[in-house]
PDB file of C-alpha atoms in Angstrom:
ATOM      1  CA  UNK A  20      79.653 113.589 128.974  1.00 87.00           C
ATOM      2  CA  UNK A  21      82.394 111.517 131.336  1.00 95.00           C
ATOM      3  CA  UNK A  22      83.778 109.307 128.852  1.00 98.00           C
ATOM      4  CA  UNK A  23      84.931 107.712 132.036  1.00 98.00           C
ATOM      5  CA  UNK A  24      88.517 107.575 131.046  1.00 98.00           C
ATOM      6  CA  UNK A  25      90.113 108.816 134.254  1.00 97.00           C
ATOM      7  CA  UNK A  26      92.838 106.357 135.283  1.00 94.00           C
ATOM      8  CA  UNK A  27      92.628 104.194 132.688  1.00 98.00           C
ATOM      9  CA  UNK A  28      95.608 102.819 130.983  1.00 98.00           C
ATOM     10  CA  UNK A  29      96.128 103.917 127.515  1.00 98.00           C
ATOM     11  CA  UNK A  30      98.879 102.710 125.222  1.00 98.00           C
ATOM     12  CA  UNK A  31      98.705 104.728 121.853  1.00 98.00           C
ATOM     13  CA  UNK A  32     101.169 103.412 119.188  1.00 97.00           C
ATOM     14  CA  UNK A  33     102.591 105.949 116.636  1.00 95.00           C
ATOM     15  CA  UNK A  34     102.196 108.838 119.058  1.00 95.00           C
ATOM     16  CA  UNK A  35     104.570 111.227 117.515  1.00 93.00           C
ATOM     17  CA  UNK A  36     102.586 111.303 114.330  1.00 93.00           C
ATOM     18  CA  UNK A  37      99.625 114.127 113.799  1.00 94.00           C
ATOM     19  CA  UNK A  38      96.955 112.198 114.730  1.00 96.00           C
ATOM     20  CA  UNK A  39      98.833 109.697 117.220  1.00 96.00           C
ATOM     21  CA  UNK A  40      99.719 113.216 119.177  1.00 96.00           C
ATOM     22  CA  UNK A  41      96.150 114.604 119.038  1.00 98.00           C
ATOM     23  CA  UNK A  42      95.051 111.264 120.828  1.00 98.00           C
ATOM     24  CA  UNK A  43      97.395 111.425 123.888  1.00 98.00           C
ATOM     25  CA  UNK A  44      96.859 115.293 124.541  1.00 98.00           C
ATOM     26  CA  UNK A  45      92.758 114.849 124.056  1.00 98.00           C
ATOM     27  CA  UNK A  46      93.297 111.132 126.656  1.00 98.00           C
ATOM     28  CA  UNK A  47      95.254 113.158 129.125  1.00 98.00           C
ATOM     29  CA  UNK A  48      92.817 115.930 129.008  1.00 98.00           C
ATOM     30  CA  UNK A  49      90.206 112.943 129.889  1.00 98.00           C
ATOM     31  CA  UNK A  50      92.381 112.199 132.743  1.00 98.00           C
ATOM     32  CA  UNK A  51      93.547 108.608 131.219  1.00 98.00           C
ATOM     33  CA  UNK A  52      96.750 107.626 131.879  1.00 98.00           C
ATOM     34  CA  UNK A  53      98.283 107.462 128.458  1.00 98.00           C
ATOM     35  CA  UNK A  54     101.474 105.455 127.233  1.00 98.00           C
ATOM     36  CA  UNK A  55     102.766 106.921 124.114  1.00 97.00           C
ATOM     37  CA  UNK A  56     104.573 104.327 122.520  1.00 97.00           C
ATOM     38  CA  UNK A  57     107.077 104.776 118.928  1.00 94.00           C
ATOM     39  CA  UNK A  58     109.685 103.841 117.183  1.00 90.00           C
ATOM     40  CA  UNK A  59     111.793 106.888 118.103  1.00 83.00           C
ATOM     41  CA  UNK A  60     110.313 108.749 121.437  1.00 77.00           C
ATOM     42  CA  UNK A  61     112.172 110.299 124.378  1.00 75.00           C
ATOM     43  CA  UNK A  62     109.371 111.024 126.844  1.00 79.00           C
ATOM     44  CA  UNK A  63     107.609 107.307 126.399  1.00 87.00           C
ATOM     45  CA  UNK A  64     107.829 103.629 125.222  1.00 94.00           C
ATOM     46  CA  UNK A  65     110.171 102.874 122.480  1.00 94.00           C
ATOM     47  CA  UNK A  66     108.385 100.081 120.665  1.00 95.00           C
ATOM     48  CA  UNK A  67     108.552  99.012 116.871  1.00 95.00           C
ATOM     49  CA  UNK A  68     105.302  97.481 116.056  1.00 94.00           C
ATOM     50  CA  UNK A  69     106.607  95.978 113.336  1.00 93.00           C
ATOM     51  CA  UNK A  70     108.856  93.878 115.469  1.00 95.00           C
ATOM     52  CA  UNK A  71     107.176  90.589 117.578  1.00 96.00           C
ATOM     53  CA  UNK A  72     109.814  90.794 120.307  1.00 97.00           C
ATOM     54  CA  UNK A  73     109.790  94.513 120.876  1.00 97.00           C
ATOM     55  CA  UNK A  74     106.030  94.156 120.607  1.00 97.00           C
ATOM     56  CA  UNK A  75     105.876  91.562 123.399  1.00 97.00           C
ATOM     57  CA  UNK A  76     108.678  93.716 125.582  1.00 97.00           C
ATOM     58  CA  UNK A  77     106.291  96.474 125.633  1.00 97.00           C
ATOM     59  CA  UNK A  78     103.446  95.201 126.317  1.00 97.00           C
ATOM     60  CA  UNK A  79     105.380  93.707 128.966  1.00 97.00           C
ATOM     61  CA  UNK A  80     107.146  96.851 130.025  1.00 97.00           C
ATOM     62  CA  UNK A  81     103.255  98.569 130.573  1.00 97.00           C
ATOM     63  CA  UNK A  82     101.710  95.840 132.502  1.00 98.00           C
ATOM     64  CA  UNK A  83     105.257  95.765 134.838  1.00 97.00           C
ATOM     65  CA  UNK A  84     104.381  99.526 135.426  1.00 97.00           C
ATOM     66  CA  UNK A  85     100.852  99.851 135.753  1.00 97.00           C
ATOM     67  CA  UNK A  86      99.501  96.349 136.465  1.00 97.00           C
ATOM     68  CA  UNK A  87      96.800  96.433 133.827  1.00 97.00           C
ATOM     69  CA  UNK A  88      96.124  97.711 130.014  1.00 98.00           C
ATOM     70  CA  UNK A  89      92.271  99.267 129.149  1.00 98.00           C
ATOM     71  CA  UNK A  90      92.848 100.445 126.026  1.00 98.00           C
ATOM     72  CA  UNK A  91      95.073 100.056 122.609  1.00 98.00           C
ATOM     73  CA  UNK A  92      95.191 102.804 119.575  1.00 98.00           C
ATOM     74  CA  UNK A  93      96.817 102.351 116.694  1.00 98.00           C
ATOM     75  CA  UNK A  94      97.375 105.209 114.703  1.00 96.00           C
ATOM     76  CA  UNK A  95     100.891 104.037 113.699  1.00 89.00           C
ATOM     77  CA  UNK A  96     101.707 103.494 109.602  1.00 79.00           C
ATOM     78  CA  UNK A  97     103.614 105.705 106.890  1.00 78.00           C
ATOM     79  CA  UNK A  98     102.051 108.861 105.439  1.00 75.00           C
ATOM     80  CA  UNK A  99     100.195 108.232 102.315  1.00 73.00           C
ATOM     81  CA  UNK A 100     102.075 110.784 100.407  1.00 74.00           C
ATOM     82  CA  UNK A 101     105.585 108.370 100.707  1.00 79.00           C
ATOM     83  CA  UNK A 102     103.665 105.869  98.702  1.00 83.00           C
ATOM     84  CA  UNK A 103     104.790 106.440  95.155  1.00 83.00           C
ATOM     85  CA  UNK A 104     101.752 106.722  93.254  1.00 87.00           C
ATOM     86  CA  UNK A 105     103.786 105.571  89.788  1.00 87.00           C
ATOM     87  CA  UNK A 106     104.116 102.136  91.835  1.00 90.00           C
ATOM     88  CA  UNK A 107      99.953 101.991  93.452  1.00 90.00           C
ATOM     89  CA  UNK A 108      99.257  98.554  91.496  1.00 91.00           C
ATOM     90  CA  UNK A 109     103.266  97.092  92.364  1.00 93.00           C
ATOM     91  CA  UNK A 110     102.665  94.068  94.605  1.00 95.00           C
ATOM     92  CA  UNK A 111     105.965  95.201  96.343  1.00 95.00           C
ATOM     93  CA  UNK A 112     104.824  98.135  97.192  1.00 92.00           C
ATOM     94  CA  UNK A 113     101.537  96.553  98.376  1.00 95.00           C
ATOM     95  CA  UNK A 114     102.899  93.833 100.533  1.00 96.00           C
ATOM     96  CA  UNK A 115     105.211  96.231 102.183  1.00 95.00           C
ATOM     97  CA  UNK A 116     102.112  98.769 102.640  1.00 94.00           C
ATOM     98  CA  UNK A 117      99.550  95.597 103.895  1.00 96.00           C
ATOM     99  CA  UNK A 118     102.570  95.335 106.359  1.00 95.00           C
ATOM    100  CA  UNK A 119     103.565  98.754 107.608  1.00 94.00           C
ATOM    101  CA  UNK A 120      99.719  99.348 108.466  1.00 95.00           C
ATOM    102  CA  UNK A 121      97.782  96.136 108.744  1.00 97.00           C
ATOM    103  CA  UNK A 122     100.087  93.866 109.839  1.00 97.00           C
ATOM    104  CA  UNK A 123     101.444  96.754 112.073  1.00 96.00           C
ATOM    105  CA  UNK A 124      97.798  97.006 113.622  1.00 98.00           C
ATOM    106  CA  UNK A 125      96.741  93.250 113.749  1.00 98.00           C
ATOM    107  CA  UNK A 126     100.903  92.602 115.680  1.00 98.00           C
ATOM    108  CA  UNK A 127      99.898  94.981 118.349  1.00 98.00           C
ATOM    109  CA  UNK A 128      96.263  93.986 118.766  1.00 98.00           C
ATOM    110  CA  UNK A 129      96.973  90.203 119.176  1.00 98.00           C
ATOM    111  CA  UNK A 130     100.066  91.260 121.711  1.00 98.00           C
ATOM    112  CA  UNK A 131      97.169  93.130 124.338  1.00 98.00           C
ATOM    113  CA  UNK A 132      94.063  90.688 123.480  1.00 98.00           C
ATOM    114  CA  UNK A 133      95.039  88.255 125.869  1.00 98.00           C
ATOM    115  CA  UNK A 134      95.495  90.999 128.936  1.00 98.00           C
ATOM    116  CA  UNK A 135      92.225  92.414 128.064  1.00 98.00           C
ATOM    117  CA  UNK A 136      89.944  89.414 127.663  1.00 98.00           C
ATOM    118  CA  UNK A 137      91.597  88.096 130.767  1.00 98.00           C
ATOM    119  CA  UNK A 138      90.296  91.394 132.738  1.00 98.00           C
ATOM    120  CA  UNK A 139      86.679  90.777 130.815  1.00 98.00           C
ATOM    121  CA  UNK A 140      87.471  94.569 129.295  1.00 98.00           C
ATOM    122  CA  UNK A 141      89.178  96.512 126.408  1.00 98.00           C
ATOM    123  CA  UNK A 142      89.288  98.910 123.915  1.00 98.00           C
ATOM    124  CA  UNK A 143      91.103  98.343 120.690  1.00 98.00           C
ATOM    125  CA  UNK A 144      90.828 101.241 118.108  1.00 98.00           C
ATOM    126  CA  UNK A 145      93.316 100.818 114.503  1.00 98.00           C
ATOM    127  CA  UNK A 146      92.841 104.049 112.471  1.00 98.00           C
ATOM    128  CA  UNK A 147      92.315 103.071 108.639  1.00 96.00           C
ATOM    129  CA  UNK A 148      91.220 105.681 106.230  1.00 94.00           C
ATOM    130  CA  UNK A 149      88.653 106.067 103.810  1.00 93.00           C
ATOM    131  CA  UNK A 150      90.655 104.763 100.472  1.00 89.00           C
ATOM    132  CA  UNK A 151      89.328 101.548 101.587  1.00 91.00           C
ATOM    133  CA  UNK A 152      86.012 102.470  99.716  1.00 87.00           C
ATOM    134  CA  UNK A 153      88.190 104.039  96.354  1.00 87.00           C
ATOM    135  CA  UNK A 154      89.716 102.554  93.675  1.00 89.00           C
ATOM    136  CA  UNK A 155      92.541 104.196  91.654  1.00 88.00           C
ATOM    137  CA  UNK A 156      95.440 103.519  94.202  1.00 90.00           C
ATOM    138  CA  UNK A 157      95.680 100.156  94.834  1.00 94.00           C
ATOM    139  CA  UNK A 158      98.230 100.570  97.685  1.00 95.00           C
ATOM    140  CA  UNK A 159      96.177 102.717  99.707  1.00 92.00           C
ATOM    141  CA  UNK A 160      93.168 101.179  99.344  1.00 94.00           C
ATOM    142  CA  UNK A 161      94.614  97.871  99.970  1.00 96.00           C
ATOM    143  CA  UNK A 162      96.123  98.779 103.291  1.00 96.00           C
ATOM    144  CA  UNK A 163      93.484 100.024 104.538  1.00 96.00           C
ATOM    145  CA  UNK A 164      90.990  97.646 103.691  1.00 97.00           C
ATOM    146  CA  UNK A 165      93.040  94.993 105.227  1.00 97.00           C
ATOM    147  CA  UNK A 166      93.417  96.379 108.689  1.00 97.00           C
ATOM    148  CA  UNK A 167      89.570  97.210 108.836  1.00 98.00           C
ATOM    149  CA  UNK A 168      88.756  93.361 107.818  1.00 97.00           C
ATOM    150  CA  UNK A 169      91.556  92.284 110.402  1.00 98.00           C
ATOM    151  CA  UNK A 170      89.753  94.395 112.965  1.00 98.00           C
ATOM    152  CA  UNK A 171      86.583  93.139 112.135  1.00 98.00           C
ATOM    153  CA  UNK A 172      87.764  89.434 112.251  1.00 98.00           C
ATOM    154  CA  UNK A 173      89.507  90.434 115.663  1.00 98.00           C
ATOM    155  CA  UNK A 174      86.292  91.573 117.203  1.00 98.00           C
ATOM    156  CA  UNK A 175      84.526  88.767 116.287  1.00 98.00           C
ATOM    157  CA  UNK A 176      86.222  86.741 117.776  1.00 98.00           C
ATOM    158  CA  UNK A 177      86.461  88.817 120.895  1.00 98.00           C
ATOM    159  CA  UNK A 178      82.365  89.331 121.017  1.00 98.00           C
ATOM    160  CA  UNK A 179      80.738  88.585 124.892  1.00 97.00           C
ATOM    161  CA  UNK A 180      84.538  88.749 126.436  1.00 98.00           C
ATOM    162  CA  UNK A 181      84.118  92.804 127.180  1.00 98.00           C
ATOM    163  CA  UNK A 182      86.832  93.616 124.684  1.00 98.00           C
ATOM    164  CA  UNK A 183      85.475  96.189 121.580  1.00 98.00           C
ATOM    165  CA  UNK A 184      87.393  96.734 118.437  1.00 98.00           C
ATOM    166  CA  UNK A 185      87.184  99.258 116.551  1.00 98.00           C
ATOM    167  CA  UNK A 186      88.111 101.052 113.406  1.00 98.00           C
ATOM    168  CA  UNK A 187      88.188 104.882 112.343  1.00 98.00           C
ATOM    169  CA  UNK A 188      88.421 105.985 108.658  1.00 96.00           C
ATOM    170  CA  UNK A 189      89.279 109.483 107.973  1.00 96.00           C
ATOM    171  CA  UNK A 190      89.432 110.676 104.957  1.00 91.00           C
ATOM    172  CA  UNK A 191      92.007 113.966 104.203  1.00 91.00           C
ATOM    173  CA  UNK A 192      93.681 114.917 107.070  1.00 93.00           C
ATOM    174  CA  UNK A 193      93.846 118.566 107.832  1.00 92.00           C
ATOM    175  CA  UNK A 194      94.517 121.320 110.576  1.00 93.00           C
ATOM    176  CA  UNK A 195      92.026 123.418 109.837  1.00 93.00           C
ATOM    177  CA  UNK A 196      89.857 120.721 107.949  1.00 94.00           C
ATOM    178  CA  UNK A 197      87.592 122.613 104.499  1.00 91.00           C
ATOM    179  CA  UNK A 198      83.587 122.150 104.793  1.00 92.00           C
ATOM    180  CA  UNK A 199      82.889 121.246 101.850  1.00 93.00           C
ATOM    181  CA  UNK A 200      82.886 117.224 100.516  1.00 94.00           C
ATOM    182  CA  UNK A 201      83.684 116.777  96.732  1.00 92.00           C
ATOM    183  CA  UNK A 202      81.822 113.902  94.884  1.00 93.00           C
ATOM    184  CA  UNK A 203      83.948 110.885  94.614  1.00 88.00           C
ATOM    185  CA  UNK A 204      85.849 112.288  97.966  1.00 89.00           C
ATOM    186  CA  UNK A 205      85.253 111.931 101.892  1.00 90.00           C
ATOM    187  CA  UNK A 206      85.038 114.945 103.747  1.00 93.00           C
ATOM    188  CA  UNK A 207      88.528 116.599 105.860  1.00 95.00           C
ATOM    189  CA  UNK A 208      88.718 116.447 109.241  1.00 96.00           C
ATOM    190  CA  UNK A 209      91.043 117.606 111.982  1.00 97.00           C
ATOM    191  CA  UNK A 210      93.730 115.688 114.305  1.00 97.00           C
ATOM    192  CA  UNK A 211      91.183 116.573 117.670  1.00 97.00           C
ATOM    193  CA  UNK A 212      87.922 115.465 115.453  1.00 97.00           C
ATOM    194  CA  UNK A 213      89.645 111.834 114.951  1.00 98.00           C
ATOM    195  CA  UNK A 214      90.953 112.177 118.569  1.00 98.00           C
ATOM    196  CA  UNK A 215      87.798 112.938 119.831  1.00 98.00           C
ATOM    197  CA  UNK A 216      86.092 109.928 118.329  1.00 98.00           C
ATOM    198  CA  UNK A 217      89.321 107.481 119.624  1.00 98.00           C
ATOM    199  CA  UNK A 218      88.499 108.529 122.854  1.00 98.00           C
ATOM    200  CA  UNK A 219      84.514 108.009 122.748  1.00 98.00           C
ATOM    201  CA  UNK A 220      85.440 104.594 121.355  1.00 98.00           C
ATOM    202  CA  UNK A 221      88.040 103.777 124.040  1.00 98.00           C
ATOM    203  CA  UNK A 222      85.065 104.492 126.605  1.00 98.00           C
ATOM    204  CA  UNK A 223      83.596 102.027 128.445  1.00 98.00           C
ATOM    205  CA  UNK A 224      80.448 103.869 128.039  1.00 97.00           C
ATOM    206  CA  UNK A 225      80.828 102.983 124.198  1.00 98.00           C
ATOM    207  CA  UNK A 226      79.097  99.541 123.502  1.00 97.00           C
ATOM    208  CA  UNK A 227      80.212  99.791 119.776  1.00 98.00           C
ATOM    209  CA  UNK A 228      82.432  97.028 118.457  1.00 98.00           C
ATOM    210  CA  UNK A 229      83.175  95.563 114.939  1.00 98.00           C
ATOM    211  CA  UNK A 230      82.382  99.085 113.299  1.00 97.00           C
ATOM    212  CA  UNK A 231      84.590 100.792 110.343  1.00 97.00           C
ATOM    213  CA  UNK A 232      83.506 104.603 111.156  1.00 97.00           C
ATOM    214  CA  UNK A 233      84.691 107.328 108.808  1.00 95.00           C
ATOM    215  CA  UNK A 234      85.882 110.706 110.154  1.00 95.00           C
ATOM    216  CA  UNK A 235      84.710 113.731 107.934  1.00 93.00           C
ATOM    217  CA  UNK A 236      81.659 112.784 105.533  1.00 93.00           C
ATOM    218  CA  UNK A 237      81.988 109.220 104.252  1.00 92.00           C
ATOM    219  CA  UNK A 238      83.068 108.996 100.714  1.00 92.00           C
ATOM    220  CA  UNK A 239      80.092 111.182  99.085  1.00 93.00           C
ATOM    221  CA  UNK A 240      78.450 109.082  96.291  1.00 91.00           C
ATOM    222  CA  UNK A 241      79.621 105.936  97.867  1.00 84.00           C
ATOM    223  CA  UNK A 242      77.486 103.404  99.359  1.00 83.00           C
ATOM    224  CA  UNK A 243      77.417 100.153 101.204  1.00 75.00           C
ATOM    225  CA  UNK A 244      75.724  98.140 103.422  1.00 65.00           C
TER     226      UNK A 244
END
């Protein structure tokens, strides 16, 4: 299938991380033209999302280059292992969390909606995770429930304007991702699996918009409508 990607402008946030790089080599291999875009990056856009003004300079520095922006993925946020799990029901710890991905997410978003409902297309794309469905550490399930509800809010309010947003929820992360799905658990998937969804979502061939969609088997035993 042509995903249809081929010189469209691409900024991916948190490109250094595993899945962030996955997305930029699959987009290239689509033939988008992909900004990678981090805190700390030689070869791309130095951006802190959690910053307004470096946000808006950016966004700025993109549109100055290329003249447009056609899609948006956030994959940017700290590893779930450097939450300390002794502190998963600390409201520090949970503010800081709701803002390192969330806020992160919902910064960036609002930065490029204007751009792309201006052009009457976009893609937006925040990758969550599938603790949003568990209980047991507060933190993580938290942060990630809060950027999927700000996505959902976001596309809302973007429905009829030909911008889609979009969430994906993977569940463990893994290289070589195990078959097998453990009650209470979602299933592993790879870095190219989730990149390979970000980039059928980033289509313009997709029509999907307001969805949470889990990477690997969706929490097995879980259910909701």
């Amino acid at each position: 299938m042509d995903l249809q990607l081929r010189d469209r402008v691409i900024l991916v946030v948190g490109a250094t991380g595993l899945i962030g790089s996955a997305v930029v080599d699959t987009l290239r291999t689509e033939g988008a033209t992909v900004v990678p875009a981090s805190r700390h990056l030689d070869d791309g856009l130095t951006l802190d999302a959690a910053d307004d003004a470096s946000v808006s300079d950016g966004i700025a520095a993109v549109l100055a280059e290329h003249g447009r922006l056609d899609g948006l993925v956030v994959a940017a946020s700290p590893a779930a292992q450097t939450l300390d799990p002794d502190r998963h029901a600390d409201p520090a710890q949970v503010i800081g969390a709701i803002d390192a991905k969330a806020m992160t997410f919902l910064r960036v978003a609002n930065a490029v909606l204007p751009t792309m409902t201006q052009a009457g297309f976009g893609r937006i794309v925040g990758v969550s995770g599938q603790n949003a469905l568990l209980t047991g550490n507060l933190t993580g399930s938290v942060r990630n429930a809060a950027l999927i509800i700000a996505a959902k809010n976001l596309a809302d309010a973007s429905a009829g304007t030909g911008v889609a947003v979009n969430t994906v929820n993977p569940g463990t992360v893994d290289v070589e991702p195990n078959t097998e799905v453990e009650p209470g658990r979602g299933g592993e998937s790879s870095p190219t699996q989730i990149a390979d969804l970000i980039a059928f979502l980033l289509s313009p061939r997709s029509a999907v918009s307001g969805e949470a969609v889990a990477v690997g088997h969706r929490v097995r035993g879980v259910t909701s409508m």
